[in-house]
Amino acid sequence: MRDVKISLVGYGIVGHGVVDVLNRKKKVLRDMGLNLKLISVSDHTGTVLAEDGIDADKILGERTLANVATSSMKGKEAIAAIDSDLMIEVTPTNIVHGQPGLGHMEAALSSGKHVVTSNKGPLVVSYGKLKKLAEDNGVMMKFEATVGGTMPLISLVERTLVGNQIYGIRGIFNGTCNYILTRMTEEGIAYTHALSEAQDMGIAEADPSYDVEGVDTAGKVVILANSLFNMNVKYSDVDVTGITGVTPEALALAKKRGYAIKLIGDVPALTVRPTLVPLDSPIAVSGTLNSAAIYTDLSGTITVSGLGAGSIETASAILTDIISIYRTKRIDTIF
Amino acid sequence: MRLSMDLELQDIPGQLLLALQPLKENKANIISVVHHRDRKTPRGMIPVRFVLEMDRSKIEALQTKLKESGISVVRAGEDRFMESVSVVLVGHVLDSDIGDTVKRIDSTGFAEVMDLALTMPGVDEPSSAFMKIRATGKAEIQKALTILREVGKEKKLLVIEPIEAEAV
C-alpha cells in the first residue's frame, strides 16, 4: 500500500467535488494499492488539518472553512508548513496574473510536491516556468481538468496517442457558450434571452464576459498550445472573437444549409471564433457538452466529447491525474 | 482544362461506346460519367453527363466528331469553379453595401458569390446573411476568404467561416 498525503488548496465548487470524490473512491483506490490521505484543506478563511485524513462528512456541509478551520494558516504559508506529497490547486482562476494559484503552485513545486490542478490561470500565465520548476524538483504537474473538464484530452494525446504526430486540435471548450448557442438555435431566441436563461440555471456567471467573450476558451487554447505543441505562447497571441455578436437569424440560416455555429478554439492556429460546423460532424455537440477533434498522422481524426464543467466531473479529471502520477512507470526504470 | 458536357444518346445498344471513341481519339481524360437511363427526354433520348479533363484546343474537333457519329451535344462548358465555401455574415450587412461586398469577391475573376440569403429582423438590428462562394481552386477559396475577412473588419461584420475538414 502506498500512502500519499494530499493537501487541497481552494474550497469552492471544485474543492467540494474533490473532497467528495476522494471520500467515495477510498475503497477502489485502496484496491489499486493507493491510500490517498487528504491531510489538509485550505481556503481564504483558514485551514483544516488532520494527519490521519480529514473526515469528509464533517466539512462537506460547509460552504467555506470559516466554522471548521483548525488553523488560521492560508495559501503559501499553509503549503510551506504542511508536509504533503501532493497539492491539489483549485482556487478561482485569473487569466491575467494567475494569482493566487500561481504562487501556490510555485510554492508547492519548489518544495517537492506534485501538483494537480483545474486552475487555468497559472498555466496560461506561466506554463513554461512551472514546467521547469516541476522538472528541476523531480515532481509532476498535471492539469487535465483545465481543458474540457472531464473530457479526456491532454492525457489522450500524451499517452494514448503517443507516437502520433498531432497536426491540430479543434473543439468546443466552453459549455456556457455552447449552451447559449444551442438554445438560440433550438428556440430562435435572442442572445440576451438565452444568456439570462443560462444564468438562471447556474450555467453562466452573473458576469458572463469571461465565457461569452471567448476568454475562457482562449485560455484553454494557450494551455493546449504550450503543453501539447511546445509553442510557448501567451494569451495575447490568440485571436479571439466571442459569441455576443451571433444572432438567432444567423443560426437559422446556417442550420437550413446543414451547419451549426459553434465557438471553436483552434490549436495551433491560435484562434477562438464562432465557426460553421457541419451538423453531422461529431464535434457539433449540443447543450453544455464540450468536444474536440484531434487530427493526427497515423490515427486520422479522433473525436472526444464530454461534460466540460461541474463539481464531480472536474474532480474526476483531478482524480485521474493523481492516480496517473503514482501509476506512471518511466521507460528507463522498467529496463 | 476541366469541361463538363451533356450529350443525348439514342436508346439503342452501343451508343455509349460510340460516344467514348471520339473522347479517346482526342485524349480526353474522363473524370466522371453519369448515364441517366431513367430520365429519358421527351424524344426518348438518354441524357449523359461527362466531366472531362482535356486540352482546350481539341474541344471543337471532339464536338464535330461526336455530331458526325449522330450524338447530339446539348451543352459543353468549362467548369471553372470547382470549389465552394459557405460563410455567414452578421452585422449591418445590407447598410454596409452588400452589393459592394459581393463585388469585392466577384471582381477577383477567380471567385464569385453564387448564393446569398439575407434575414433582417428589424431596421436597427443586425442582419444576417448566408453566402456561398465558389472559386477556381482551393487556394482561390482561401484568397476569397481573406478578402471577406478584410471586408468584415472594414464594415464591422462578424464573418463566420466553416471549420475545415482536416487541419493539415
XYZ file of C-alpha atoms in Angstrom:
503
model
C 0.000 0.000 0.000
C 1.347 3.368 -0.964
C 0.436 6.247 1.353
C 0.008 9.611 -0.339
C -0.508 12.738 1.745
C -2.610 15.271 -0.099
C -3.252 18.971 0.521
C -6.218 20.633 -1.102
C -5.973 24.369 -1.701
C -9.227 26.052 -2.678
C -12.628 25.082 -1.344
C -15.197 26.238 -3.880
C -17.383 24.107 -6.128
C -14.481 22.020 -7.443
C -12.865 21.745 -3.995
C -16.065 20.265 -2.583
C -16.170 17.834 -5.504
C -12.601 16.729 -4.798
C -13.334 16.037 -1.117
C -16.454 14.109 -2.107
C -14.761 12.029 -4.818
C -11.670 11.159 -2.738
C -14.038 10.005 0.005
C -16.276 7.986 -2.330
C -13.394 6.268 -4.085
C -11.421 5.331 -0.970
C -12.022 1.595 -1.362
C -11.384 1.471 -5.086
C -8.149 3.377 -4.571
C -7.053 1.010 -1.795
C -7.723 -1.942 -4.100
C -5.370 -0.222 -6.512
C -2.749 -0.023 -3.791
C -3.171 3.679 -3.151
C -4.060 5.187 0.180
C -4.829 8.790 -0.729
C -4.995 10.695 2.543
C -6.406 14.207 2.450
C -4.429 15.758 5.321
C -5.321 19.418 4.785
C -7.898 21.610 3.112
C -7.311 25.368 2.861
C -9.365 28.287 1.630
C -9.326 32.048 2.098
C -10.623 31.670 5.664
C -8.127 29.146 7.015
C -7.100 25.503 7.032
C -8.487 22.217 8.309
C -5.713 19.852 9.304
C -5.886 16.146 10.152
C -2.831 13.922 9.963
C -4.858 10.733 9.667
C -7.071 12.144 6.952
C -9.918 14.608 7.043
C -13.413 13.325 7.738
C -15.242 14.365 4.563
C -18.654 14.327 6.248
C -17.503 16.966 8.727
C -16.625 19.556 6.092
C -18.772 18.772 3.047
C -21.765 20.611 4.507
C -19.730 23.799 4.975
C -19.654 26.362 2.182
C -16.341 27.755 3.429
C -13.967 26.537 6.125
C -14.666 29.541 8.397
C -16.501 27.432 11.001
C -14.370 24.300 10.870
C -10.810 25.598 10.379
C -8.301 24.209 12.861
C -5.578 26.628 11.831
C -5.512 30.192 10.565
C -2.801 29.359 8.032
C -3.657 30.195 4.438
C -2.211 29.989 0.966
C 1.560 29.776 0.563
C 2.137 29.757 4.307
C -0.006 26.625 4.670
C 1.624 24.969 1.660
C 5.108 25.518 3.100
C 4.151 24.376 6.591
C 2.233 21.226 5.722
C 4.224 18.136 4.882
C 2.286 16.658 1.969
C 3.322 14.711 -1.137
C 0.859 16.320 -3.481
C -1.117 19.539 -3.700
C -4.446 19.923 -5.469
C -4.858 23.557 -6.531
C -8.453 24.607 -7.235
C -8.660 28.288 -6.264
C -10.557 30.730 -8.527
C -8.814 31.295 -11.832
C -7.314 34.547 -13.040
C -6.029 34.565 -16.579
C -4.259 37.951 -16.336
C -1.846 37.421 -13.420
C -2.582 33.816 -12.475
C -2.844 34.568 -8.738
C -3.321 33.240 -6.156
C -2.939 29.851 -7.850
C 0.404 30.701 -9.459
C 2.036 31.461 -6.095
C 0.528 28.298 -4.593
C 1.824 26.123 -7.411
C 5.313 27.654 -7.325
C 5.475 27.115 -3.575
C 4.350 23.504 -3.848
C 6.610 22.551 -6.751
C 9.695 24.154 -5.241
C 9.146 22.264 -2.015
C 8.992 18.979 -3.912
C 5.237 18.403 -4.031
C 3.440 17.084 -7.077
C 0.736 19.463 -8.303
C -2.658 18.569 -9.779
C -4.905 21.439 -10.811
C -8.061 22.554 -12.553
C -6.901 26.175 -12.387
C -6.201 27.581 -15.854
C -4.782 30.964 -14.838
C -1.324 29.901 -13.610
C -0.794 27.692 -16.669
C -1.892 30.391 -19.111
C 0.386 32.955 -17.485
C 3.410 30.842 -16.672
C 3.330 27.317 -18.112
C 6.987 27.195 -19.136
C 8.304 28.323 -15.758
C 6.019 25.970 -13.827
C 7.021 23.027 -16.001
C 10.699 23.768 -15.460
C 10.149 24.157 -11.737
C 8.488 20.720 -11.671
C 11.341 19.152 -13.634
C 14.017 20.787 -11.501
C 12.363 19.434 -8.372
C 11.684 15.969 -9.759
C 7.919 16.226 -9.370
C 4.963 16.228 -11.717
C 2.402 18.857 -12.643
C -0.892 17.557 -14.079
C -3.759 19.642 -15.363
C -6.210 17.509 -17.358
C -9.132 19.276 -15.648
C -8.130 22.677 -17.047
C -9.252 21.833 -20.601
C -12.576 20.223 -21.365
C -13.281 19.264 -17.752
C -13.848 15.547 -17.524
C -13.375 15.026 -21.266
C -10.032 13.257 -21.722
C -7.816 15.323 -23.972
C -4.342 16.042 -22.609
C -3.744 12.505 -21.336
C -5.318 11.119 -24.514
C -2.775 12.947 -26.633
C 0.193 12.491 -24.279
C -0.334 8.831 -23.520
C -2.800 7.049 -25.775
C -1.858 8.813 -28.996
C 1.842 8.996 -28.177
C 3.842 8.290 -31.333
C 1.348 10.141 -33.499
C 2.160 13.498 -34.938
C -0.626 15.857 -33.907
C -1.484 18.266 -36.704
C -4.036 20.191 -34.701
C -6.896 20.199 -32.219
C -10.177 21.989 -32.754
C -13.131 21.932 -30.479
C -15.796 23.342 -28.240
C -14.118 24.119 -24.920
C -16.783 26.192 -23.182
C -20.074 24.674 -22.084
C -21.689 28.031 -21.308
C -21.246 29.308 -24.869
C -22.355 26.000 -26.287
C -25.500 26.044 -24.144
C -26.374 29.590 -25.226
C -25.813 28.864 -28.942
C -27.789 25.617 -28.670
C -30.757 27.351 -27.039
C -30.667 30.211 -29.552
C -30.794 27.656 -32.382
C -33.497 25.484 -30.826
C -35.863 28.271 -29.830
C -34.868 31.077 -32.191
C -34.382 33.319 -29.149
C -32.027 36.299 -28.931
C -28.603 36.085 -27.323
C -29.600 38.145 -24.270
C -32.587 35.888 -23.590
C -30.547 32.679 -23.871
C -27.881 34.219 -21.630
C -30.339 35.136 -18.869
C -31.782 31.617 -19.060
C -28.270 30.175 -18.670
C -27.655 32.479 -15.691
C -30.885 31.344 -14.014
C -29.829 27.747 -14.482
C -26.407 28.357 -12.962
C -24.693 27.592 -16.272
C -23.495 31.189 -16.766
C -21.933 33.541 -14.226
C -23.529 36.856 -13.213
C -20.665 38.446 -15.138
C -20.608 36.174 -18.172
C -17.938 38.047 -20.142
C -15.201 35.560 -19.279
C -17.150 32.820 -21.052
C -19.080 34.610 -23.807
C -16.222 36.846 -24.946
C -14.132 33.733 -25.555
C -11.574 34.458 -22.794
C -12.012 31.056 -21.158
C -11.712 29.210 -24.473
C -8.621 31.235 -25.397
C -7.015 30.285 -22.072
C -7.556 26.629 -22.933
C -6.108 27.163 -26.393
C -2.973 28.612 -24.754
C -2.686 25.624 -22.401
C -3.045 23.118 -25.254
C -0.589 25.033 -27.434
C 2.058 25.176 -24.707
C 1.627 21.700 -23.264
C 0.926 19.610 -26.362
C 2.537 21.659 -29.135
C 5.522 23.153 -27.220
C 4.552 26.552 -28.555
C 5.444 28.956 -25.733
C 2.572 31.359 -26.426
C 0.675 33.879 -24.321
C -2.991 34.778 -24.067
C -2.385 37.845 -26.235
C -1.180 35.608 -29.087
C -4.700 34.218 -29.526
C -7.072 35.900 -31.980
C -10.354 35.909 -30.022
C -13.940 36.609 -31.073
C -16.744 35.685 -28.684
C -20.372 34.759 -29.326
C -22.080 38.014 -28.346
C -22.477 39.062 -31.999
C -24.148 35.838 -33.131
C -27.831 36.306 -33.973
C -30.647 33.717 -33.976
C -31.123 34.574 -37.664
C -27.519 33.634 -38.427
C -28.007 30.338 -36.606
C -31.231 29.673 -38.550
C -29.644 30.487 -41.920
C -26.727 28.197 -41.136
C -28.949 25.384 -39.896
C -31.083 25.475 -43.027
C -27.972 24.719 -45.023
C -26.671 21.996 -42.751
C -24.440 23.906 -40.369
C -24.332 24.730 -36.684
C -22.476 27.787 -35.413
C -20.143 26.867 -32.543
C -17.445 28.720 -30.651
C -14.378 26.819 -31.838
C -10.900 27.007 -30.364
C -8.129 26.020 -32.756
C -4.573 24.929 -31.965
C -2.042 25.579 -33.460
C -3.899 28.310 -35.403
C -4.436 30.107 -32.047
C -7.926 31.305 -32.904
C -11.185 31.357 -30.988
C -14.177 32.331 -33.088
C -17.743 31.415 -33.977
C -17.408 28.849 -36.758
C -19.685 26.948 -39.122
C -19.581 23.261 -38.221
C -21.477 20.703 -40.350
C -24.450 19.399 -38.345
C -23.327 15.817 -38.899
C -19.793 16.480 -37.630
C -19.011 14.575 -34.420
C -17.790 17.780 -32.787
C -21.142 19.543 -33.319
C -22.375 18.550 -29.837
C -25.237 20.379 -28.109
C -26.071 21.789 -24.697
C -23.241 22.207 -22.215
C -21.134 19.452 -23.780
C -17.560 20.046 -24.867
C -15.891 18.277 -27.769
C -12.554 18.110 -29.513
C -11.268 16.741 -32.792
C -7.625 15.717 -32.748
C -6.025 15.498 -36.186
C -3.158 13.000 -36.324
C -0.878 11.451 -38.936
C -1.327 7.793 -38.007
C -4.754 7.637 -36.386
C -6.661 10.040 -38.623
C -9.107 12.199 -36.731
C -10.029 11.248 -33.177
C -13.044 12.943 -31.632
C -13.938 13.110 -27.955
C -16.836 14.758 -26.182
C -17.964 15.076 -22.605
C -19.040 17.353 -19.817
C -16.788 20.384 -19.665
C -17.614 21.507 -16.164
C -19.272 20.500 -12.931
C -18.066 19.768 -9.439
C -17.834 15.965 -9.534
C -16.856 15.844 -13.213
C -13.896 18.159 -12.702
C -12.916 16.249 -9.561
C -12.949 13.088 -11.667
C -10.313 14.527 -14.008
C -8.270 15.555 -10.948
C -8.534 12.056 -9.502
C -7.351 10.546 -12.800
C -4.328 12.847 -12.770
C -3.448 11.861 -9.194
C -3.669 8.156 -9.951
C -1.623 8.554 -13.116
C 1.219 10.175 -11.160
C 1.552 7.130 -8.963
C 0.985 4.560 -11.662
C 3.467 6.081 -14.106
C 6.491 3.932 -14.677
C 9.190 5.619 -16.663
C 10.542 3.582 -19.546
C 14.109 3.785 -18.186
C 13.047 2.385 -14.815
C 11.378 -0.647 -16.405
C 14.562 -1.845 -18.114
C -8.810 22.315 -68.511
C -11.863 20.761 -66.971
C -15.003 20.553 -69.040
C -18.482 19.265 -68.471
C -20.509 18.060 -71.436
C -24.130 16.960 -71.702
C -24.907 14.505 -74.507
C -28.068 12.779 -75.668
C -27.793 9.209 -76.864
C -30.308 7.120 -78.778
C -31.770 4.287 -76.753
C -30.153 1.513 -78.771
C -27.203 -0.715 -77.828
C -23.674 0.537 -78.451
C -24.376 4.261 -78.218
C -22.244 4.927 -75.152
C -19.316 3.186 -76.799
C -19.865 5.364 -79.854
C -19.546 8.449 -77.660
C -16.403 7.191 -75.947
C -14.426 6.644 -79.142
C -14.066 10.364 -80.048
C -13.085 11.091 -76.438
C -10.288 8.608 -76.673
C -9.130 9.984 -80.019
C -8.950 13.490 -78.583
C -7.120 12.345 -75.452
C -9.882 13.440 -73.094
C -9.440 12.103 -69.587
C -12.824 11.093 -68.167
C -13.345 12.308 -64.602
C -16.932 11.111 -64.335
C -19.819 9.766 -66.423
C -23.445 9.907 -65.314
C -25.762 7.898 -67.522
C -29.417 8.744 -66.839
C -31.298 5.766 -68.306
C -34.256 6.542 -66.069
C -34.544 10.164 -67.199
C -35.339 9.879 -70.881
C -36.059 13.096 -72.715
C -39.497 13.579 -74.347
C -37.868 12.485 -77.609
C -36.835 9.223 -76.000
C -33.142 10.083 -75.828
C -30.902 9.198 -72.878
C -29.032 12.097 -71.259
C -25.394 11.519 -70.306
C -23.117 13.950 -68.486
C -19.356 13.681 -68.883
C -16.820 15.609 -66.859
C -13.561 15.663 -68.781
C -10.056 16.895 -68.372
C -8.709 17.788 -71.811
C -6.725 20.134 -73.969
C -8.701 23.257 -74.807
C -7.613 23.213 -78.469
C -9.253 19.850 -79.097
C -12.760 20.666 -77.913
C -14.042 21.718 -81.311
C -12.686 18.602 -83.014
C -14.312 16.483 -80.337
C -17.706 18.117 -80.770
C -17.576 17.747 -84.560
C -16.650 14.095 -84.258
C -19.479 13.412 -81.805
C -22.011 15.068 -84.112
C -20.744 13.028 -87.052
C -21.438 9.908 -85.008
C -25.049 11.031 -84.593
C -24.685 12.073 -80.979
C -26.144 15.431 -80.041
C -24.092 17.680 -77.810
C -26.646 19.595 -75.756
C -24.184 21.647 -73.758
C -20.449 21.889 -73.311
C -18.773 24.313 -70.978
C -15.719 24.901 -68.936
C -16.024 24.005 -65.255
C -14.177 26.959 -63.889
C -15.444 26.926 -60.348
C -14.547 23.654 -58.765
C -14.527 24.587 -55.099
C -17.070 26.299 -52.920
C -17.312 27.596 -49.379
C -20.184 28.753 -47.177
C -19.909 31.777 -44.921
C -22.301 33.555 -42.567
C -22.080 37.328 -42.106
C -23.648 39.160 -39.157
C -23.897 42.920 -38.670
C -25.227 45.728 -40.801
C -24.823 43.556 -43.855
C -27.249 45.489 -46.050
C -26.443 49.023 -44.843
C -22.738 48.390 -45.305
C -23.469 47.895 -49.018
C -23.961 44.201 -49.696
C -23.578 44.953 -53.407
C -20.055 46.171 -52.789
C -19.269 43.158 -50.578
C -20.338 40.801 -53.383
C -18.458 42.845 -55.970
C -15.222 42.587 -53.999
C -15.403 38.795 -54.387
C -16.771 38.760 -57.945
C -14.196 41.254 -59.231
C -11.334 38.883 -58.426
C -12.064 36.844 -61.526
C -11.249 33.637 -59.675
C -14.180 33.601 -57.255
C -17.821 34.621 -57.236
C -20.797 34.715 -54.918
C -23.264 32.099 -56.135
C -25.868 32.135 -53.378
C -26.939 34.792 -50.924
C -29.715 34.641 -48.326
C -30.455 37.567 -46.061
C -32.514 37.885 -42.875
C -33.331 41.320 -41.488
C -35.213 41.177 -38.177
C -35.590 44.959 -37.719
C -34.383 48.298 -39.011
C -31.745 48.954 -36.345
C -30.948 45.350 -35.568
C -28.065 43.476 -37.105
C -28.939 41.459 -40.167
C -27.526 38.055 -41.019
C -26.520 36.665 -44.388
C -25.603 33.232 -45.638
C -23.227 33.421 -48.580
C -21.908 30.682 -50.811
C -18.785 31.481 -52.745
C -17.283 29.373 -55.494
C -13.783 29.615 -56.856
C -11.435 28.022 -59.338
C -9.469 26.106 -56.722
C -8.718 25.593 -53.030
C -6.078 28.324 -52.912
C -8.530 30.743 -54.530
C -11.138 29.867 -51.894
C -8.624 30.873 -49.230
C -7.892 34.118 -51.087
C -11.613 34.885 -51.298
C -11.963 34.247 -47.554
C -9.056 36.596 -46.867
C -10.805 39.316 -48.876
C -14.033 38.679 -46.991
C -12.229 38.903 -43.643
C -10.798 42.281 -44.636
C -14.204 43.499 -45.790
C -15.627 42.225 -42.486
C -13.108 44.228 -40.471
C -13.715 47.334 -42.526
C -17.526 47.099 -42.340
C -17.617 45.734 -38.768
C -19.226 42.470 -39.808
C -18.818 39.195 -37.936
C -17.558 36.722 -40.541
C -18.334 33.131 -39.554
C -16.234 30.747 -41.599
C -16.563 26.979 -41.871
C -14.357 24.633 -39.924
C -12.038 22.893 -42.356
C -12.300 19.154 -42.550
C -8.634 18.471 -41.913
C -6.072 20.516 -40.062
C -3.119 19.924 -42.328
